[in-house]
PDB file of C-alpha atoms in Angstrom:
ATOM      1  CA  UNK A 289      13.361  14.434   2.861  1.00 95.00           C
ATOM      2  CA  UNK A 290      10.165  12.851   1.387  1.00 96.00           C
ATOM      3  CA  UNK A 291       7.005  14.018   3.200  1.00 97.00           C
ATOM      4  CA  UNK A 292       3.584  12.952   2.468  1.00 98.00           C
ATOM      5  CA  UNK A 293       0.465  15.091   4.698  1.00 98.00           C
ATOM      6  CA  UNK A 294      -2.987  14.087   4.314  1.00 98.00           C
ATOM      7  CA  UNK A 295      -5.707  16.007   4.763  1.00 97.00           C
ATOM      8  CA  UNK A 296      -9.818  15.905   4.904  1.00 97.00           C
ATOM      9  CA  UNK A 297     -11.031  13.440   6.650  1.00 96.00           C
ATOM     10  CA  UNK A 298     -13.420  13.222   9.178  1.00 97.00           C
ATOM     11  CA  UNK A 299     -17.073  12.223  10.073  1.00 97.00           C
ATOM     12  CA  UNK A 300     -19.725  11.821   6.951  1.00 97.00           C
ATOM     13  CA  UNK A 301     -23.538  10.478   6.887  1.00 97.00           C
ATOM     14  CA  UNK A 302     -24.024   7.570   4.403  1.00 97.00           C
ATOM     15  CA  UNK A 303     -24.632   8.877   0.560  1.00 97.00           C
ATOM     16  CA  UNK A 304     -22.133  12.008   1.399  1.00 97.00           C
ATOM     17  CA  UNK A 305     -19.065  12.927  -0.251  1.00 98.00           C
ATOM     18  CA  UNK A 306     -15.657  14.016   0.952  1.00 98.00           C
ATOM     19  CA  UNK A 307     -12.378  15.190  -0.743  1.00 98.00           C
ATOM     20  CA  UNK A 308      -8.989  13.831   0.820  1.00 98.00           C
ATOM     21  CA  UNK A 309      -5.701  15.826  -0.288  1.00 98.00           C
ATOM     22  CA  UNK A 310      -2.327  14.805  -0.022  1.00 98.00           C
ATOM     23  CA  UNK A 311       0.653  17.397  -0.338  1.00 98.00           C
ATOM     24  CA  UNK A 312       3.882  16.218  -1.189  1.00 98.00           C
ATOM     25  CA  UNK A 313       7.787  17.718  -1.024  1.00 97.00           C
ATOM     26  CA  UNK A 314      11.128  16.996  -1.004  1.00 97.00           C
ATOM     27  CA  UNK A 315      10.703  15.031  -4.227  1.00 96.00           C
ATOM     28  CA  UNK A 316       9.818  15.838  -7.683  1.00 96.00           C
ATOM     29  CA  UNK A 317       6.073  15.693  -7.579  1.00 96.00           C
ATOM     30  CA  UNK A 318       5.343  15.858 -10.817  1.00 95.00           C
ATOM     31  CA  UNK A 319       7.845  12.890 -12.117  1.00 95.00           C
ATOM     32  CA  UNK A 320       5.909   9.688  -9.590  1.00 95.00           C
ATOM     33  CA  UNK A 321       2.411   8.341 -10.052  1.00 94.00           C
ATOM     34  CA  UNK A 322       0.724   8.645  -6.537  1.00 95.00           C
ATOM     35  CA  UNK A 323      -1.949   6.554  -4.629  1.00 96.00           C
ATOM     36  CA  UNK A 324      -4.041   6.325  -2.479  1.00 97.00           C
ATOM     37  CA  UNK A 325      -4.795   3.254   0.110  1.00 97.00           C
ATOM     38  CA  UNK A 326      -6.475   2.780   2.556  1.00 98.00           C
ATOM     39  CA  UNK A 327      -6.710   0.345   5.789  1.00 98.00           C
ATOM     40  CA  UNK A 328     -10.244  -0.230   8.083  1.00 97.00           C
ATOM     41  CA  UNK A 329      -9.640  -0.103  11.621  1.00 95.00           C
ATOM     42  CA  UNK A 330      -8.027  -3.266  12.661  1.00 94.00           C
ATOM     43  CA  UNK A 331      -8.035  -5.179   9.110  1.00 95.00           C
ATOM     44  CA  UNK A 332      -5.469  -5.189   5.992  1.00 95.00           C
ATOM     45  CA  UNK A 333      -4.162  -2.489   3.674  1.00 96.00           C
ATOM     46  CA  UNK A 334      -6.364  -2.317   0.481  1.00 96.00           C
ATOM     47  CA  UNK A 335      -5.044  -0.423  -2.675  1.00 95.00           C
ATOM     48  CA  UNK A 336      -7.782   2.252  -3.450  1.00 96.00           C
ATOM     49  CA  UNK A 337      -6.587   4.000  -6.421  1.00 95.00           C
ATOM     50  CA  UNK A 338      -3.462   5.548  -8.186  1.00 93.00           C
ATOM     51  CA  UNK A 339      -2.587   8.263 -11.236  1.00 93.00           C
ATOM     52  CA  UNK A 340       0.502   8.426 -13.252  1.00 91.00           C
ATOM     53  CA  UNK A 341       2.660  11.560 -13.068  1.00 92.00           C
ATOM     54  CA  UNK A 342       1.194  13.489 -15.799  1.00 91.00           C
ATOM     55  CA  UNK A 343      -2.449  12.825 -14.367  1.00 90.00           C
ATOM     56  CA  UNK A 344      -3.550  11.225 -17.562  1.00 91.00           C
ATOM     57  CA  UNK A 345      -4.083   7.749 -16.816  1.00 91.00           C
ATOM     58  CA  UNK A 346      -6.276   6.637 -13.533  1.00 93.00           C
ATOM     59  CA  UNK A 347      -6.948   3.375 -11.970  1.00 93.00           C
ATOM     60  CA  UNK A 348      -9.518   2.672  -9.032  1.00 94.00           C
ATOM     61  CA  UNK A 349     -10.218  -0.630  -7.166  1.00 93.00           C
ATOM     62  CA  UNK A 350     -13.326  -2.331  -8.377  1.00 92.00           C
ATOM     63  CA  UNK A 351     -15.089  -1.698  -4.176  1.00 94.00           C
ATOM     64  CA  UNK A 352     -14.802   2.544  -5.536  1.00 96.00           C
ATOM     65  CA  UNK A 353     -15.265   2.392  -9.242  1.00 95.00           C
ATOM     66  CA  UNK A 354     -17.884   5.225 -10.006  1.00 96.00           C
ATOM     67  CA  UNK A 355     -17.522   6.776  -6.869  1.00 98.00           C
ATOM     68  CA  UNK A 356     -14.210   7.595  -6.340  1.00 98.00           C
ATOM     69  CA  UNK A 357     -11.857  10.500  -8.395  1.00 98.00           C
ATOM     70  CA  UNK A 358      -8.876  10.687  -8.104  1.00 97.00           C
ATOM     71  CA  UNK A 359      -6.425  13.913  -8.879  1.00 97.00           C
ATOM     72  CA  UNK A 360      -3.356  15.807  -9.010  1.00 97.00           C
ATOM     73  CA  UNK A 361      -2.337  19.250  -9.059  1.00 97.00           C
ATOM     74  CA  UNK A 362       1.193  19.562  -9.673  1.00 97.00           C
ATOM     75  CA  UNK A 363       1.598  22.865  -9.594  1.00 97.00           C
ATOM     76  CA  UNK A 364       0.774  22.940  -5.898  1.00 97.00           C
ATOM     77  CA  UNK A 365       2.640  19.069  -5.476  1.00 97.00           C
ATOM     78  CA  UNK A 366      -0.966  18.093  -4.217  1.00 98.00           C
ATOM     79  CA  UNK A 367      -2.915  15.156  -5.063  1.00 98.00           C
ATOM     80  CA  UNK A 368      -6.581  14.448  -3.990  1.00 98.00           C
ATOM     81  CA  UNK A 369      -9.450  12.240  -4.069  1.00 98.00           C
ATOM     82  CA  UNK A 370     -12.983  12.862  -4.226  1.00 98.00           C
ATOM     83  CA  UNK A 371     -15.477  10.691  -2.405  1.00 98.00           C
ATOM     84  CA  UNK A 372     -18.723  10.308  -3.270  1.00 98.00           C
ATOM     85  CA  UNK A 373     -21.787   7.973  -2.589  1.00 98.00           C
ATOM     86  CA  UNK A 374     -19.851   6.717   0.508  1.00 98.00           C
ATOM     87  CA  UNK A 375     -20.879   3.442   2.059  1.00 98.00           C
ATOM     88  CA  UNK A 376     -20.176   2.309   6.046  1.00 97.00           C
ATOM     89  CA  UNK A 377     -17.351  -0.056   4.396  1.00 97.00           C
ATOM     90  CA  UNK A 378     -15.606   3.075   3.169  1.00 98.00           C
ATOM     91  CA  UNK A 379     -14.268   3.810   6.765  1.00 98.00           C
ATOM     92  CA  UNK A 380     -10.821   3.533   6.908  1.00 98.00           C
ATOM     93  CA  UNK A 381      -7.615   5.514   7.243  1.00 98.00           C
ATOM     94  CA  UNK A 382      -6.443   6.825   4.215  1.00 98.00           C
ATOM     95  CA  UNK A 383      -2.696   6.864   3.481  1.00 98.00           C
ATOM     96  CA  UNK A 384      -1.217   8.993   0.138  1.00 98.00           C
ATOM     97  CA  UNK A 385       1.515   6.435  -0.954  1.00 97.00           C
ATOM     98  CA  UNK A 386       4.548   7.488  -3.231  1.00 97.00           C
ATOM     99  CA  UNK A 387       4.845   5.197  -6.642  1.00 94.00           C
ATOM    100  CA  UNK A 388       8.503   3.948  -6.841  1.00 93.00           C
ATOM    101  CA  UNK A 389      11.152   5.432  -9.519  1.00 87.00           C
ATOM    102  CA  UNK A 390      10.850   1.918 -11.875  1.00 83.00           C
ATOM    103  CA  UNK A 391       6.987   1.165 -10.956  1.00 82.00           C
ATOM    104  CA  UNK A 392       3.978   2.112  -9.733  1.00 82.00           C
ATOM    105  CA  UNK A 393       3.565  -1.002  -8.442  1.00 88.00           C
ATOM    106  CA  UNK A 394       5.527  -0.290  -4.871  1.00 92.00           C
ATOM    107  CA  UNK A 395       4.956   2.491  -2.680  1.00 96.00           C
ATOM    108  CA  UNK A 396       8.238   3.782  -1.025  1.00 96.00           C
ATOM    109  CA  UNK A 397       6.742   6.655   0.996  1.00 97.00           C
ATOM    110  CA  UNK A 398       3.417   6.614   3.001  1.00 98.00           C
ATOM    111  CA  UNK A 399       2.008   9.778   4.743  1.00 98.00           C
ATOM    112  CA  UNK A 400       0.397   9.384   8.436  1.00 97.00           C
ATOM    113  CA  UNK A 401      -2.644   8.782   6.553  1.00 97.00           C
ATOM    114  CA  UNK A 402      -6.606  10.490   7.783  1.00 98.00           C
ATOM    115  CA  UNK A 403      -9.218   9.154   9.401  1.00 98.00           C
ATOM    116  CA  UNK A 404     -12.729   8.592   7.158  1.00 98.00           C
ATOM    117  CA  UNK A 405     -15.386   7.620   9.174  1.00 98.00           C
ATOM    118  CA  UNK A 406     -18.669   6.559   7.427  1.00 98.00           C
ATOM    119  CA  UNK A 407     -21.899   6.408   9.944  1.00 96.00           C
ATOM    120  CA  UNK A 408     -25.431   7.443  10.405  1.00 94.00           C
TER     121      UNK A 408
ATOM    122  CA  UNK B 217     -11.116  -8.712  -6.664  1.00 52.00           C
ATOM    123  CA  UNK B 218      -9.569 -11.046  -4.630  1.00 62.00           C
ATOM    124  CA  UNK B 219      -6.686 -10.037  -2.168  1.00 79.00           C
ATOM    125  CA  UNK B 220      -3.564 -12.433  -2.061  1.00 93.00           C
ATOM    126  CA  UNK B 221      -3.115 -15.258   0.211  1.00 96.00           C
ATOM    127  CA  UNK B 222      -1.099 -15.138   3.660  1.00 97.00           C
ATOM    128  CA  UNK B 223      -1.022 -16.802   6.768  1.00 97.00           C
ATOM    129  CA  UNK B 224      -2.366 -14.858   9.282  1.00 96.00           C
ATOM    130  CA  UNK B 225       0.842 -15.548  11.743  1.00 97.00           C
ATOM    131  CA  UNK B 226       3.937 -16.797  11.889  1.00 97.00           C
ATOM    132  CA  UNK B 227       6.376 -17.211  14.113  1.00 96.00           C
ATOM    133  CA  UNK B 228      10.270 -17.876  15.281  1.00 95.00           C
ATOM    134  CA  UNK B 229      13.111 -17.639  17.835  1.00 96.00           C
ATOM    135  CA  UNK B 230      15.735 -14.665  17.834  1.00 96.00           C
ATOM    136  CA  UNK B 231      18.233 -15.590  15.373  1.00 96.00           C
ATOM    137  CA  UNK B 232      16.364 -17.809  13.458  1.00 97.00           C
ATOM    138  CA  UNK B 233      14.897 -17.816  10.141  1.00 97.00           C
ATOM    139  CA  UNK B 234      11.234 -17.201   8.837  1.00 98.00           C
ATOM    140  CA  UNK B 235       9.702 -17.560   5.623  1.00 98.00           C
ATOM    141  CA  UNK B 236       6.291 -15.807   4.882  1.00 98.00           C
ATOM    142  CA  UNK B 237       4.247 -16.969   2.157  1.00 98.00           C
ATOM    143  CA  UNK B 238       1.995 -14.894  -0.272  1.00 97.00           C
ATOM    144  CA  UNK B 239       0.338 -16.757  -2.594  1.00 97.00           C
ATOM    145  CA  UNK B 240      -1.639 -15.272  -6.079  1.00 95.00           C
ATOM    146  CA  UNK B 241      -2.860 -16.469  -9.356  1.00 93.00           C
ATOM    147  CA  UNK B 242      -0.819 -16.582 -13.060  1.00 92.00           C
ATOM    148  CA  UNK B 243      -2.770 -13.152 -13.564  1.00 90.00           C
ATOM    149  CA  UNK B 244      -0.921 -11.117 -10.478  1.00 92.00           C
ATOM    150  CA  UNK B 245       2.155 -12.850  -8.698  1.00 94.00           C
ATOM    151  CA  UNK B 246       2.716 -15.436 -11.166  1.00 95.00           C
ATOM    152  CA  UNK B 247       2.542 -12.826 -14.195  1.00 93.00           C
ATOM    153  CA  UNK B 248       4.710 -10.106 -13.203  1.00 94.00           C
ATOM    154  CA  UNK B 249       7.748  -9.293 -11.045  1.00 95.00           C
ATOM    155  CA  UNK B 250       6.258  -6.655  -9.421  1.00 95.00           C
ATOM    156  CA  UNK B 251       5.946  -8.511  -5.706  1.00 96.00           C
ATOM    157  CA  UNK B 252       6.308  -5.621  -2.804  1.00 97.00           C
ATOM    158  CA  UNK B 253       6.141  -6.589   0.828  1.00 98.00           C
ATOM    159  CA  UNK B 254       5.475  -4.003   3.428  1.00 98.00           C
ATOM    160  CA  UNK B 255       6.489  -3.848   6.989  1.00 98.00           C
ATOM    161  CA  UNK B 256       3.887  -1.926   9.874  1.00 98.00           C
ATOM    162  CA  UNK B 257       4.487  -2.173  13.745  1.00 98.00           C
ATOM    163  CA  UNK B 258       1.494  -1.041  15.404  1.00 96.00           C
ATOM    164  CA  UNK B 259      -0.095   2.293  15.124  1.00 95.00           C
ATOM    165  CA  UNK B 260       2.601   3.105  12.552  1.00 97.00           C
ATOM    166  CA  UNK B 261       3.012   3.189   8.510  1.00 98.00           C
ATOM    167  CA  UNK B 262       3.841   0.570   6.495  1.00 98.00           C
ATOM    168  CA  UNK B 263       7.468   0.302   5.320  1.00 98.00           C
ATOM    169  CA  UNK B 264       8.047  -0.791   1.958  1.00 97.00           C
ATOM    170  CA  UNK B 265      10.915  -3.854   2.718  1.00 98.00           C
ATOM    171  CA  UNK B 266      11.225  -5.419  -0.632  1.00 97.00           C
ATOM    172  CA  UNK B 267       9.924  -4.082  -3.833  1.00 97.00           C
ATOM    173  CA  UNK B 268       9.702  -6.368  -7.336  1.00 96.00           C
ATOM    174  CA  UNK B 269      10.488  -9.409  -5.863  1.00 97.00           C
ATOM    175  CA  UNK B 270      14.063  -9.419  -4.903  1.00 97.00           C
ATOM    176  CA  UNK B 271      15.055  -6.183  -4.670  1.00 96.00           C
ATOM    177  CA  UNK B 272      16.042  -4.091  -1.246  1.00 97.00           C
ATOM    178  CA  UNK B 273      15.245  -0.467  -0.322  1.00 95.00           C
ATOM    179  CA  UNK B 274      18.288   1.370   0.868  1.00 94.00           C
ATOM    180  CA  UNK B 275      18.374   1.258   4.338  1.00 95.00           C
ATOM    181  CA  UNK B 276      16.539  -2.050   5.048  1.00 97.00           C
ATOM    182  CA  UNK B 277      19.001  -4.731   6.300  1.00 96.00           C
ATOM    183  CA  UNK B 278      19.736  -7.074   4.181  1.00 95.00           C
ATOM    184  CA  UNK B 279      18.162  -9.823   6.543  1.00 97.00           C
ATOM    185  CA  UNK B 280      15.392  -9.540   4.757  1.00 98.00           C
ATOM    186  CA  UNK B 281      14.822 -11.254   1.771  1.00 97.00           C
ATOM    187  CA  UNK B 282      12.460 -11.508  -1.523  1.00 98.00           C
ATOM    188  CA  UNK B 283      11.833 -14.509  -3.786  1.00 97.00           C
ATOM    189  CA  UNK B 284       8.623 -16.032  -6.036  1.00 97.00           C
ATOM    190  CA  UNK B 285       8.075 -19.504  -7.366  1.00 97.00           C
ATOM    191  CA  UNK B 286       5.421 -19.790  -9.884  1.00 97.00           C
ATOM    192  CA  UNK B 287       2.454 -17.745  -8.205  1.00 96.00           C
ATOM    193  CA  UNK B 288       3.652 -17.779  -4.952  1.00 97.00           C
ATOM    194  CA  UNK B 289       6.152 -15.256  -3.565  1.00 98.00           C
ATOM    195  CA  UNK B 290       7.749 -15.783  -0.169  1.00 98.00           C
ATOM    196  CA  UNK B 291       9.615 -13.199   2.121  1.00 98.00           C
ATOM    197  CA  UNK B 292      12.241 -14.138   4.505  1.00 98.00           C
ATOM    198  CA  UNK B 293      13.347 -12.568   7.273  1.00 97.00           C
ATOM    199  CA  UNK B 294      17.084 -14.386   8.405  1.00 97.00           C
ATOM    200  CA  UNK B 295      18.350 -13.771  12.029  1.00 96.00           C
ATOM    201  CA  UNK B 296      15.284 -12.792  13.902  1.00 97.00           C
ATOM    202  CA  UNK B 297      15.292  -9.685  15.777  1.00 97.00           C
ATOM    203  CA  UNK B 298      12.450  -8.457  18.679  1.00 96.00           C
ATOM    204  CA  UNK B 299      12.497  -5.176  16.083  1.00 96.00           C
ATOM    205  CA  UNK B 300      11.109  -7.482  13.585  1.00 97.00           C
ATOM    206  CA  UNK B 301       7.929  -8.363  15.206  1.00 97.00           C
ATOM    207  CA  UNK B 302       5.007  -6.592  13.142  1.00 98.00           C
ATOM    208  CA  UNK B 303       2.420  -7.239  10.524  1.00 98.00           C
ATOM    209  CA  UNK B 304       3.868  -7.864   7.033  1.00 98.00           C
ATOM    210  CA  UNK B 305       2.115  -7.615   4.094  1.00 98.00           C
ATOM    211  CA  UNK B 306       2.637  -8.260   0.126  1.00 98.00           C
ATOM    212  CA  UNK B 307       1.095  -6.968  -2.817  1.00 97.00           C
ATOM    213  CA  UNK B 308       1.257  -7.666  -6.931  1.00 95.00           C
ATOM    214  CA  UNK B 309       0.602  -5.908  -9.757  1.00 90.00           C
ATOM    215  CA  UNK B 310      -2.544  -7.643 -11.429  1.00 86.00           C
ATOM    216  CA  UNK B 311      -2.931  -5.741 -14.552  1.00 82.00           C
ATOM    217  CA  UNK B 312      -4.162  -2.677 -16.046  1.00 77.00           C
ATOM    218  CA  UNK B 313      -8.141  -3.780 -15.166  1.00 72.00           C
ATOM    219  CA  UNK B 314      -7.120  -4.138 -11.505  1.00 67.00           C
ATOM    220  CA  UNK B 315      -3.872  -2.917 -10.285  1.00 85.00           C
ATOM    221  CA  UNK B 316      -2.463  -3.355  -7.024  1.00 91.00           C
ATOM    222  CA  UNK B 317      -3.959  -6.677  -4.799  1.00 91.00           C
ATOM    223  CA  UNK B 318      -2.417  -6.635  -1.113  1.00 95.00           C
ATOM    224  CA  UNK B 319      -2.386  -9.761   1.220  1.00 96.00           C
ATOM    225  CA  UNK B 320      -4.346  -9.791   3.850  1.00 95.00           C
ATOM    226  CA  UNK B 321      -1.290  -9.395   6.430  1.00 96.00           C
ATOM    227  CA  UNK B 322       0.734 -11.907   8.337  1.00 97.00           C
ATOM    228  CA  UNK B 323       1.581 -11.232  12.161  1.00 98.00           C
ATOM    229  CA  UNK B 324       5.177 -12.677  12.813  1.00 97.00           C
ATOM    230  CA  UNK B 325       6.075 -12.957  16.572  1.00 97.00           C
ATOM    231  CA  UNK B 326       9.490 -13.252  17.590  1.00 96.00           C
ATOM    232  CA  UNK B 327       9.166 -15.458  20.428  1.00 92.00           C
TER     233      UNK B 327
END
């Protein structure tokens, strides 16, 4: 069974940084590209960022370009993202999403997602 | 950026049939067959329901239904169930400069 558990959110000034982790089983970790996205409380699901299997190639949504990293460890089926600079408009819950066997462009498995809340 | 165009509701009887648009440019929808639409009841995680375009998850009944036209994609949901009632949402593949786009979400009611 796939299963997806987020990790390291919580409660950050404006300006501070945060790391999220996602770790993965019952699937092959190191054989799907991964994302993350993320959904503000009561609005739509944006697409934050995703990494191909390997970890070589990244992509980030323009609104976290510069600020965002994202990361894998496959030895430890974990991936992660580091926040930095983080704005108000950053608070959201986070959900690691599974990139589908043909594509990345689906996401067949979604963890419970965590909580990031941005505020002074 | 721009997310992908959806009415924000729609609506229909048990038993019947409803068709949710999502509508995109020639640079995401129109470009590529790689159209996913997402199901989430409230509180919950979205379910992926159809991924590039036409194509079914196993497990998801086959009620459900994917198909594009140019640079809009539409999913339909045939024989309308209370269980359907939730949020749907697409997404696209827009290219290797931006990625994923989502819709901003459509809230079907099953009357």
């Amino acid at each position: 069974e796939v299963q997806l558990l987020e990790s390291g959110g919580g409660l950050v000034q404006p300006g501070g940084s945060l790391r999220l982790s996602c770790t993965a089983s019952g699937f092959s970790f190191s054989a799907y590209a991964m994302n993350w996205v993320r959904q503000a409380p009561g609005k739509g699901l944006e697409w934050v960022s995703g990494l191909s299997g390997s970890g070589g190639s990244t992509y980030y949504a323009d609104s976290v370009k510069g600020r965002f990293t994202i990361s894998r460890d496959n030895s430890k089926n974990t991936l992660f993202l580091q926040m930095n600079s983080l704005r108000v408009e950053d608070t959201a819950l986070y959900y690691c999403a599974k990139g589908l066997a043909s594509s990345n462009y689906g996401f067949d498995y979604w963890g419970q997602g965590t909580l990031v809340t941005v505020s002074s | 950026q721009s997310a992908l165009t959806q009415p924000p509701s729609a609506s229909g009887s048990p038993g019947q049939s409803v068709t949710i648009s999502c509508t995109g440019t020639s640079s995401d929808v129109g470009g590529y067959n790689y159209v996913s639409w997402y199901q989430q009841h409230p509180g919950k995680v979205p379910k992926l329901m159809i991924y590039e375009v036409t194509k079914r998850p196993s497990g998801v009944p086959d009620r459900f239904s994917g198909s594009k036209s140019g640079n809009t994609a539409s999913l339909t949901v045939s024989g309308l169930q209370a269980e359907d009632e939730a949020d749907y949402y697409c997404s696209s593949y827009a290219g290797i400069n931006n990625f994923v786009f989502f819709g901003g979400g459509t809230k079907l009611t099953v009357l």
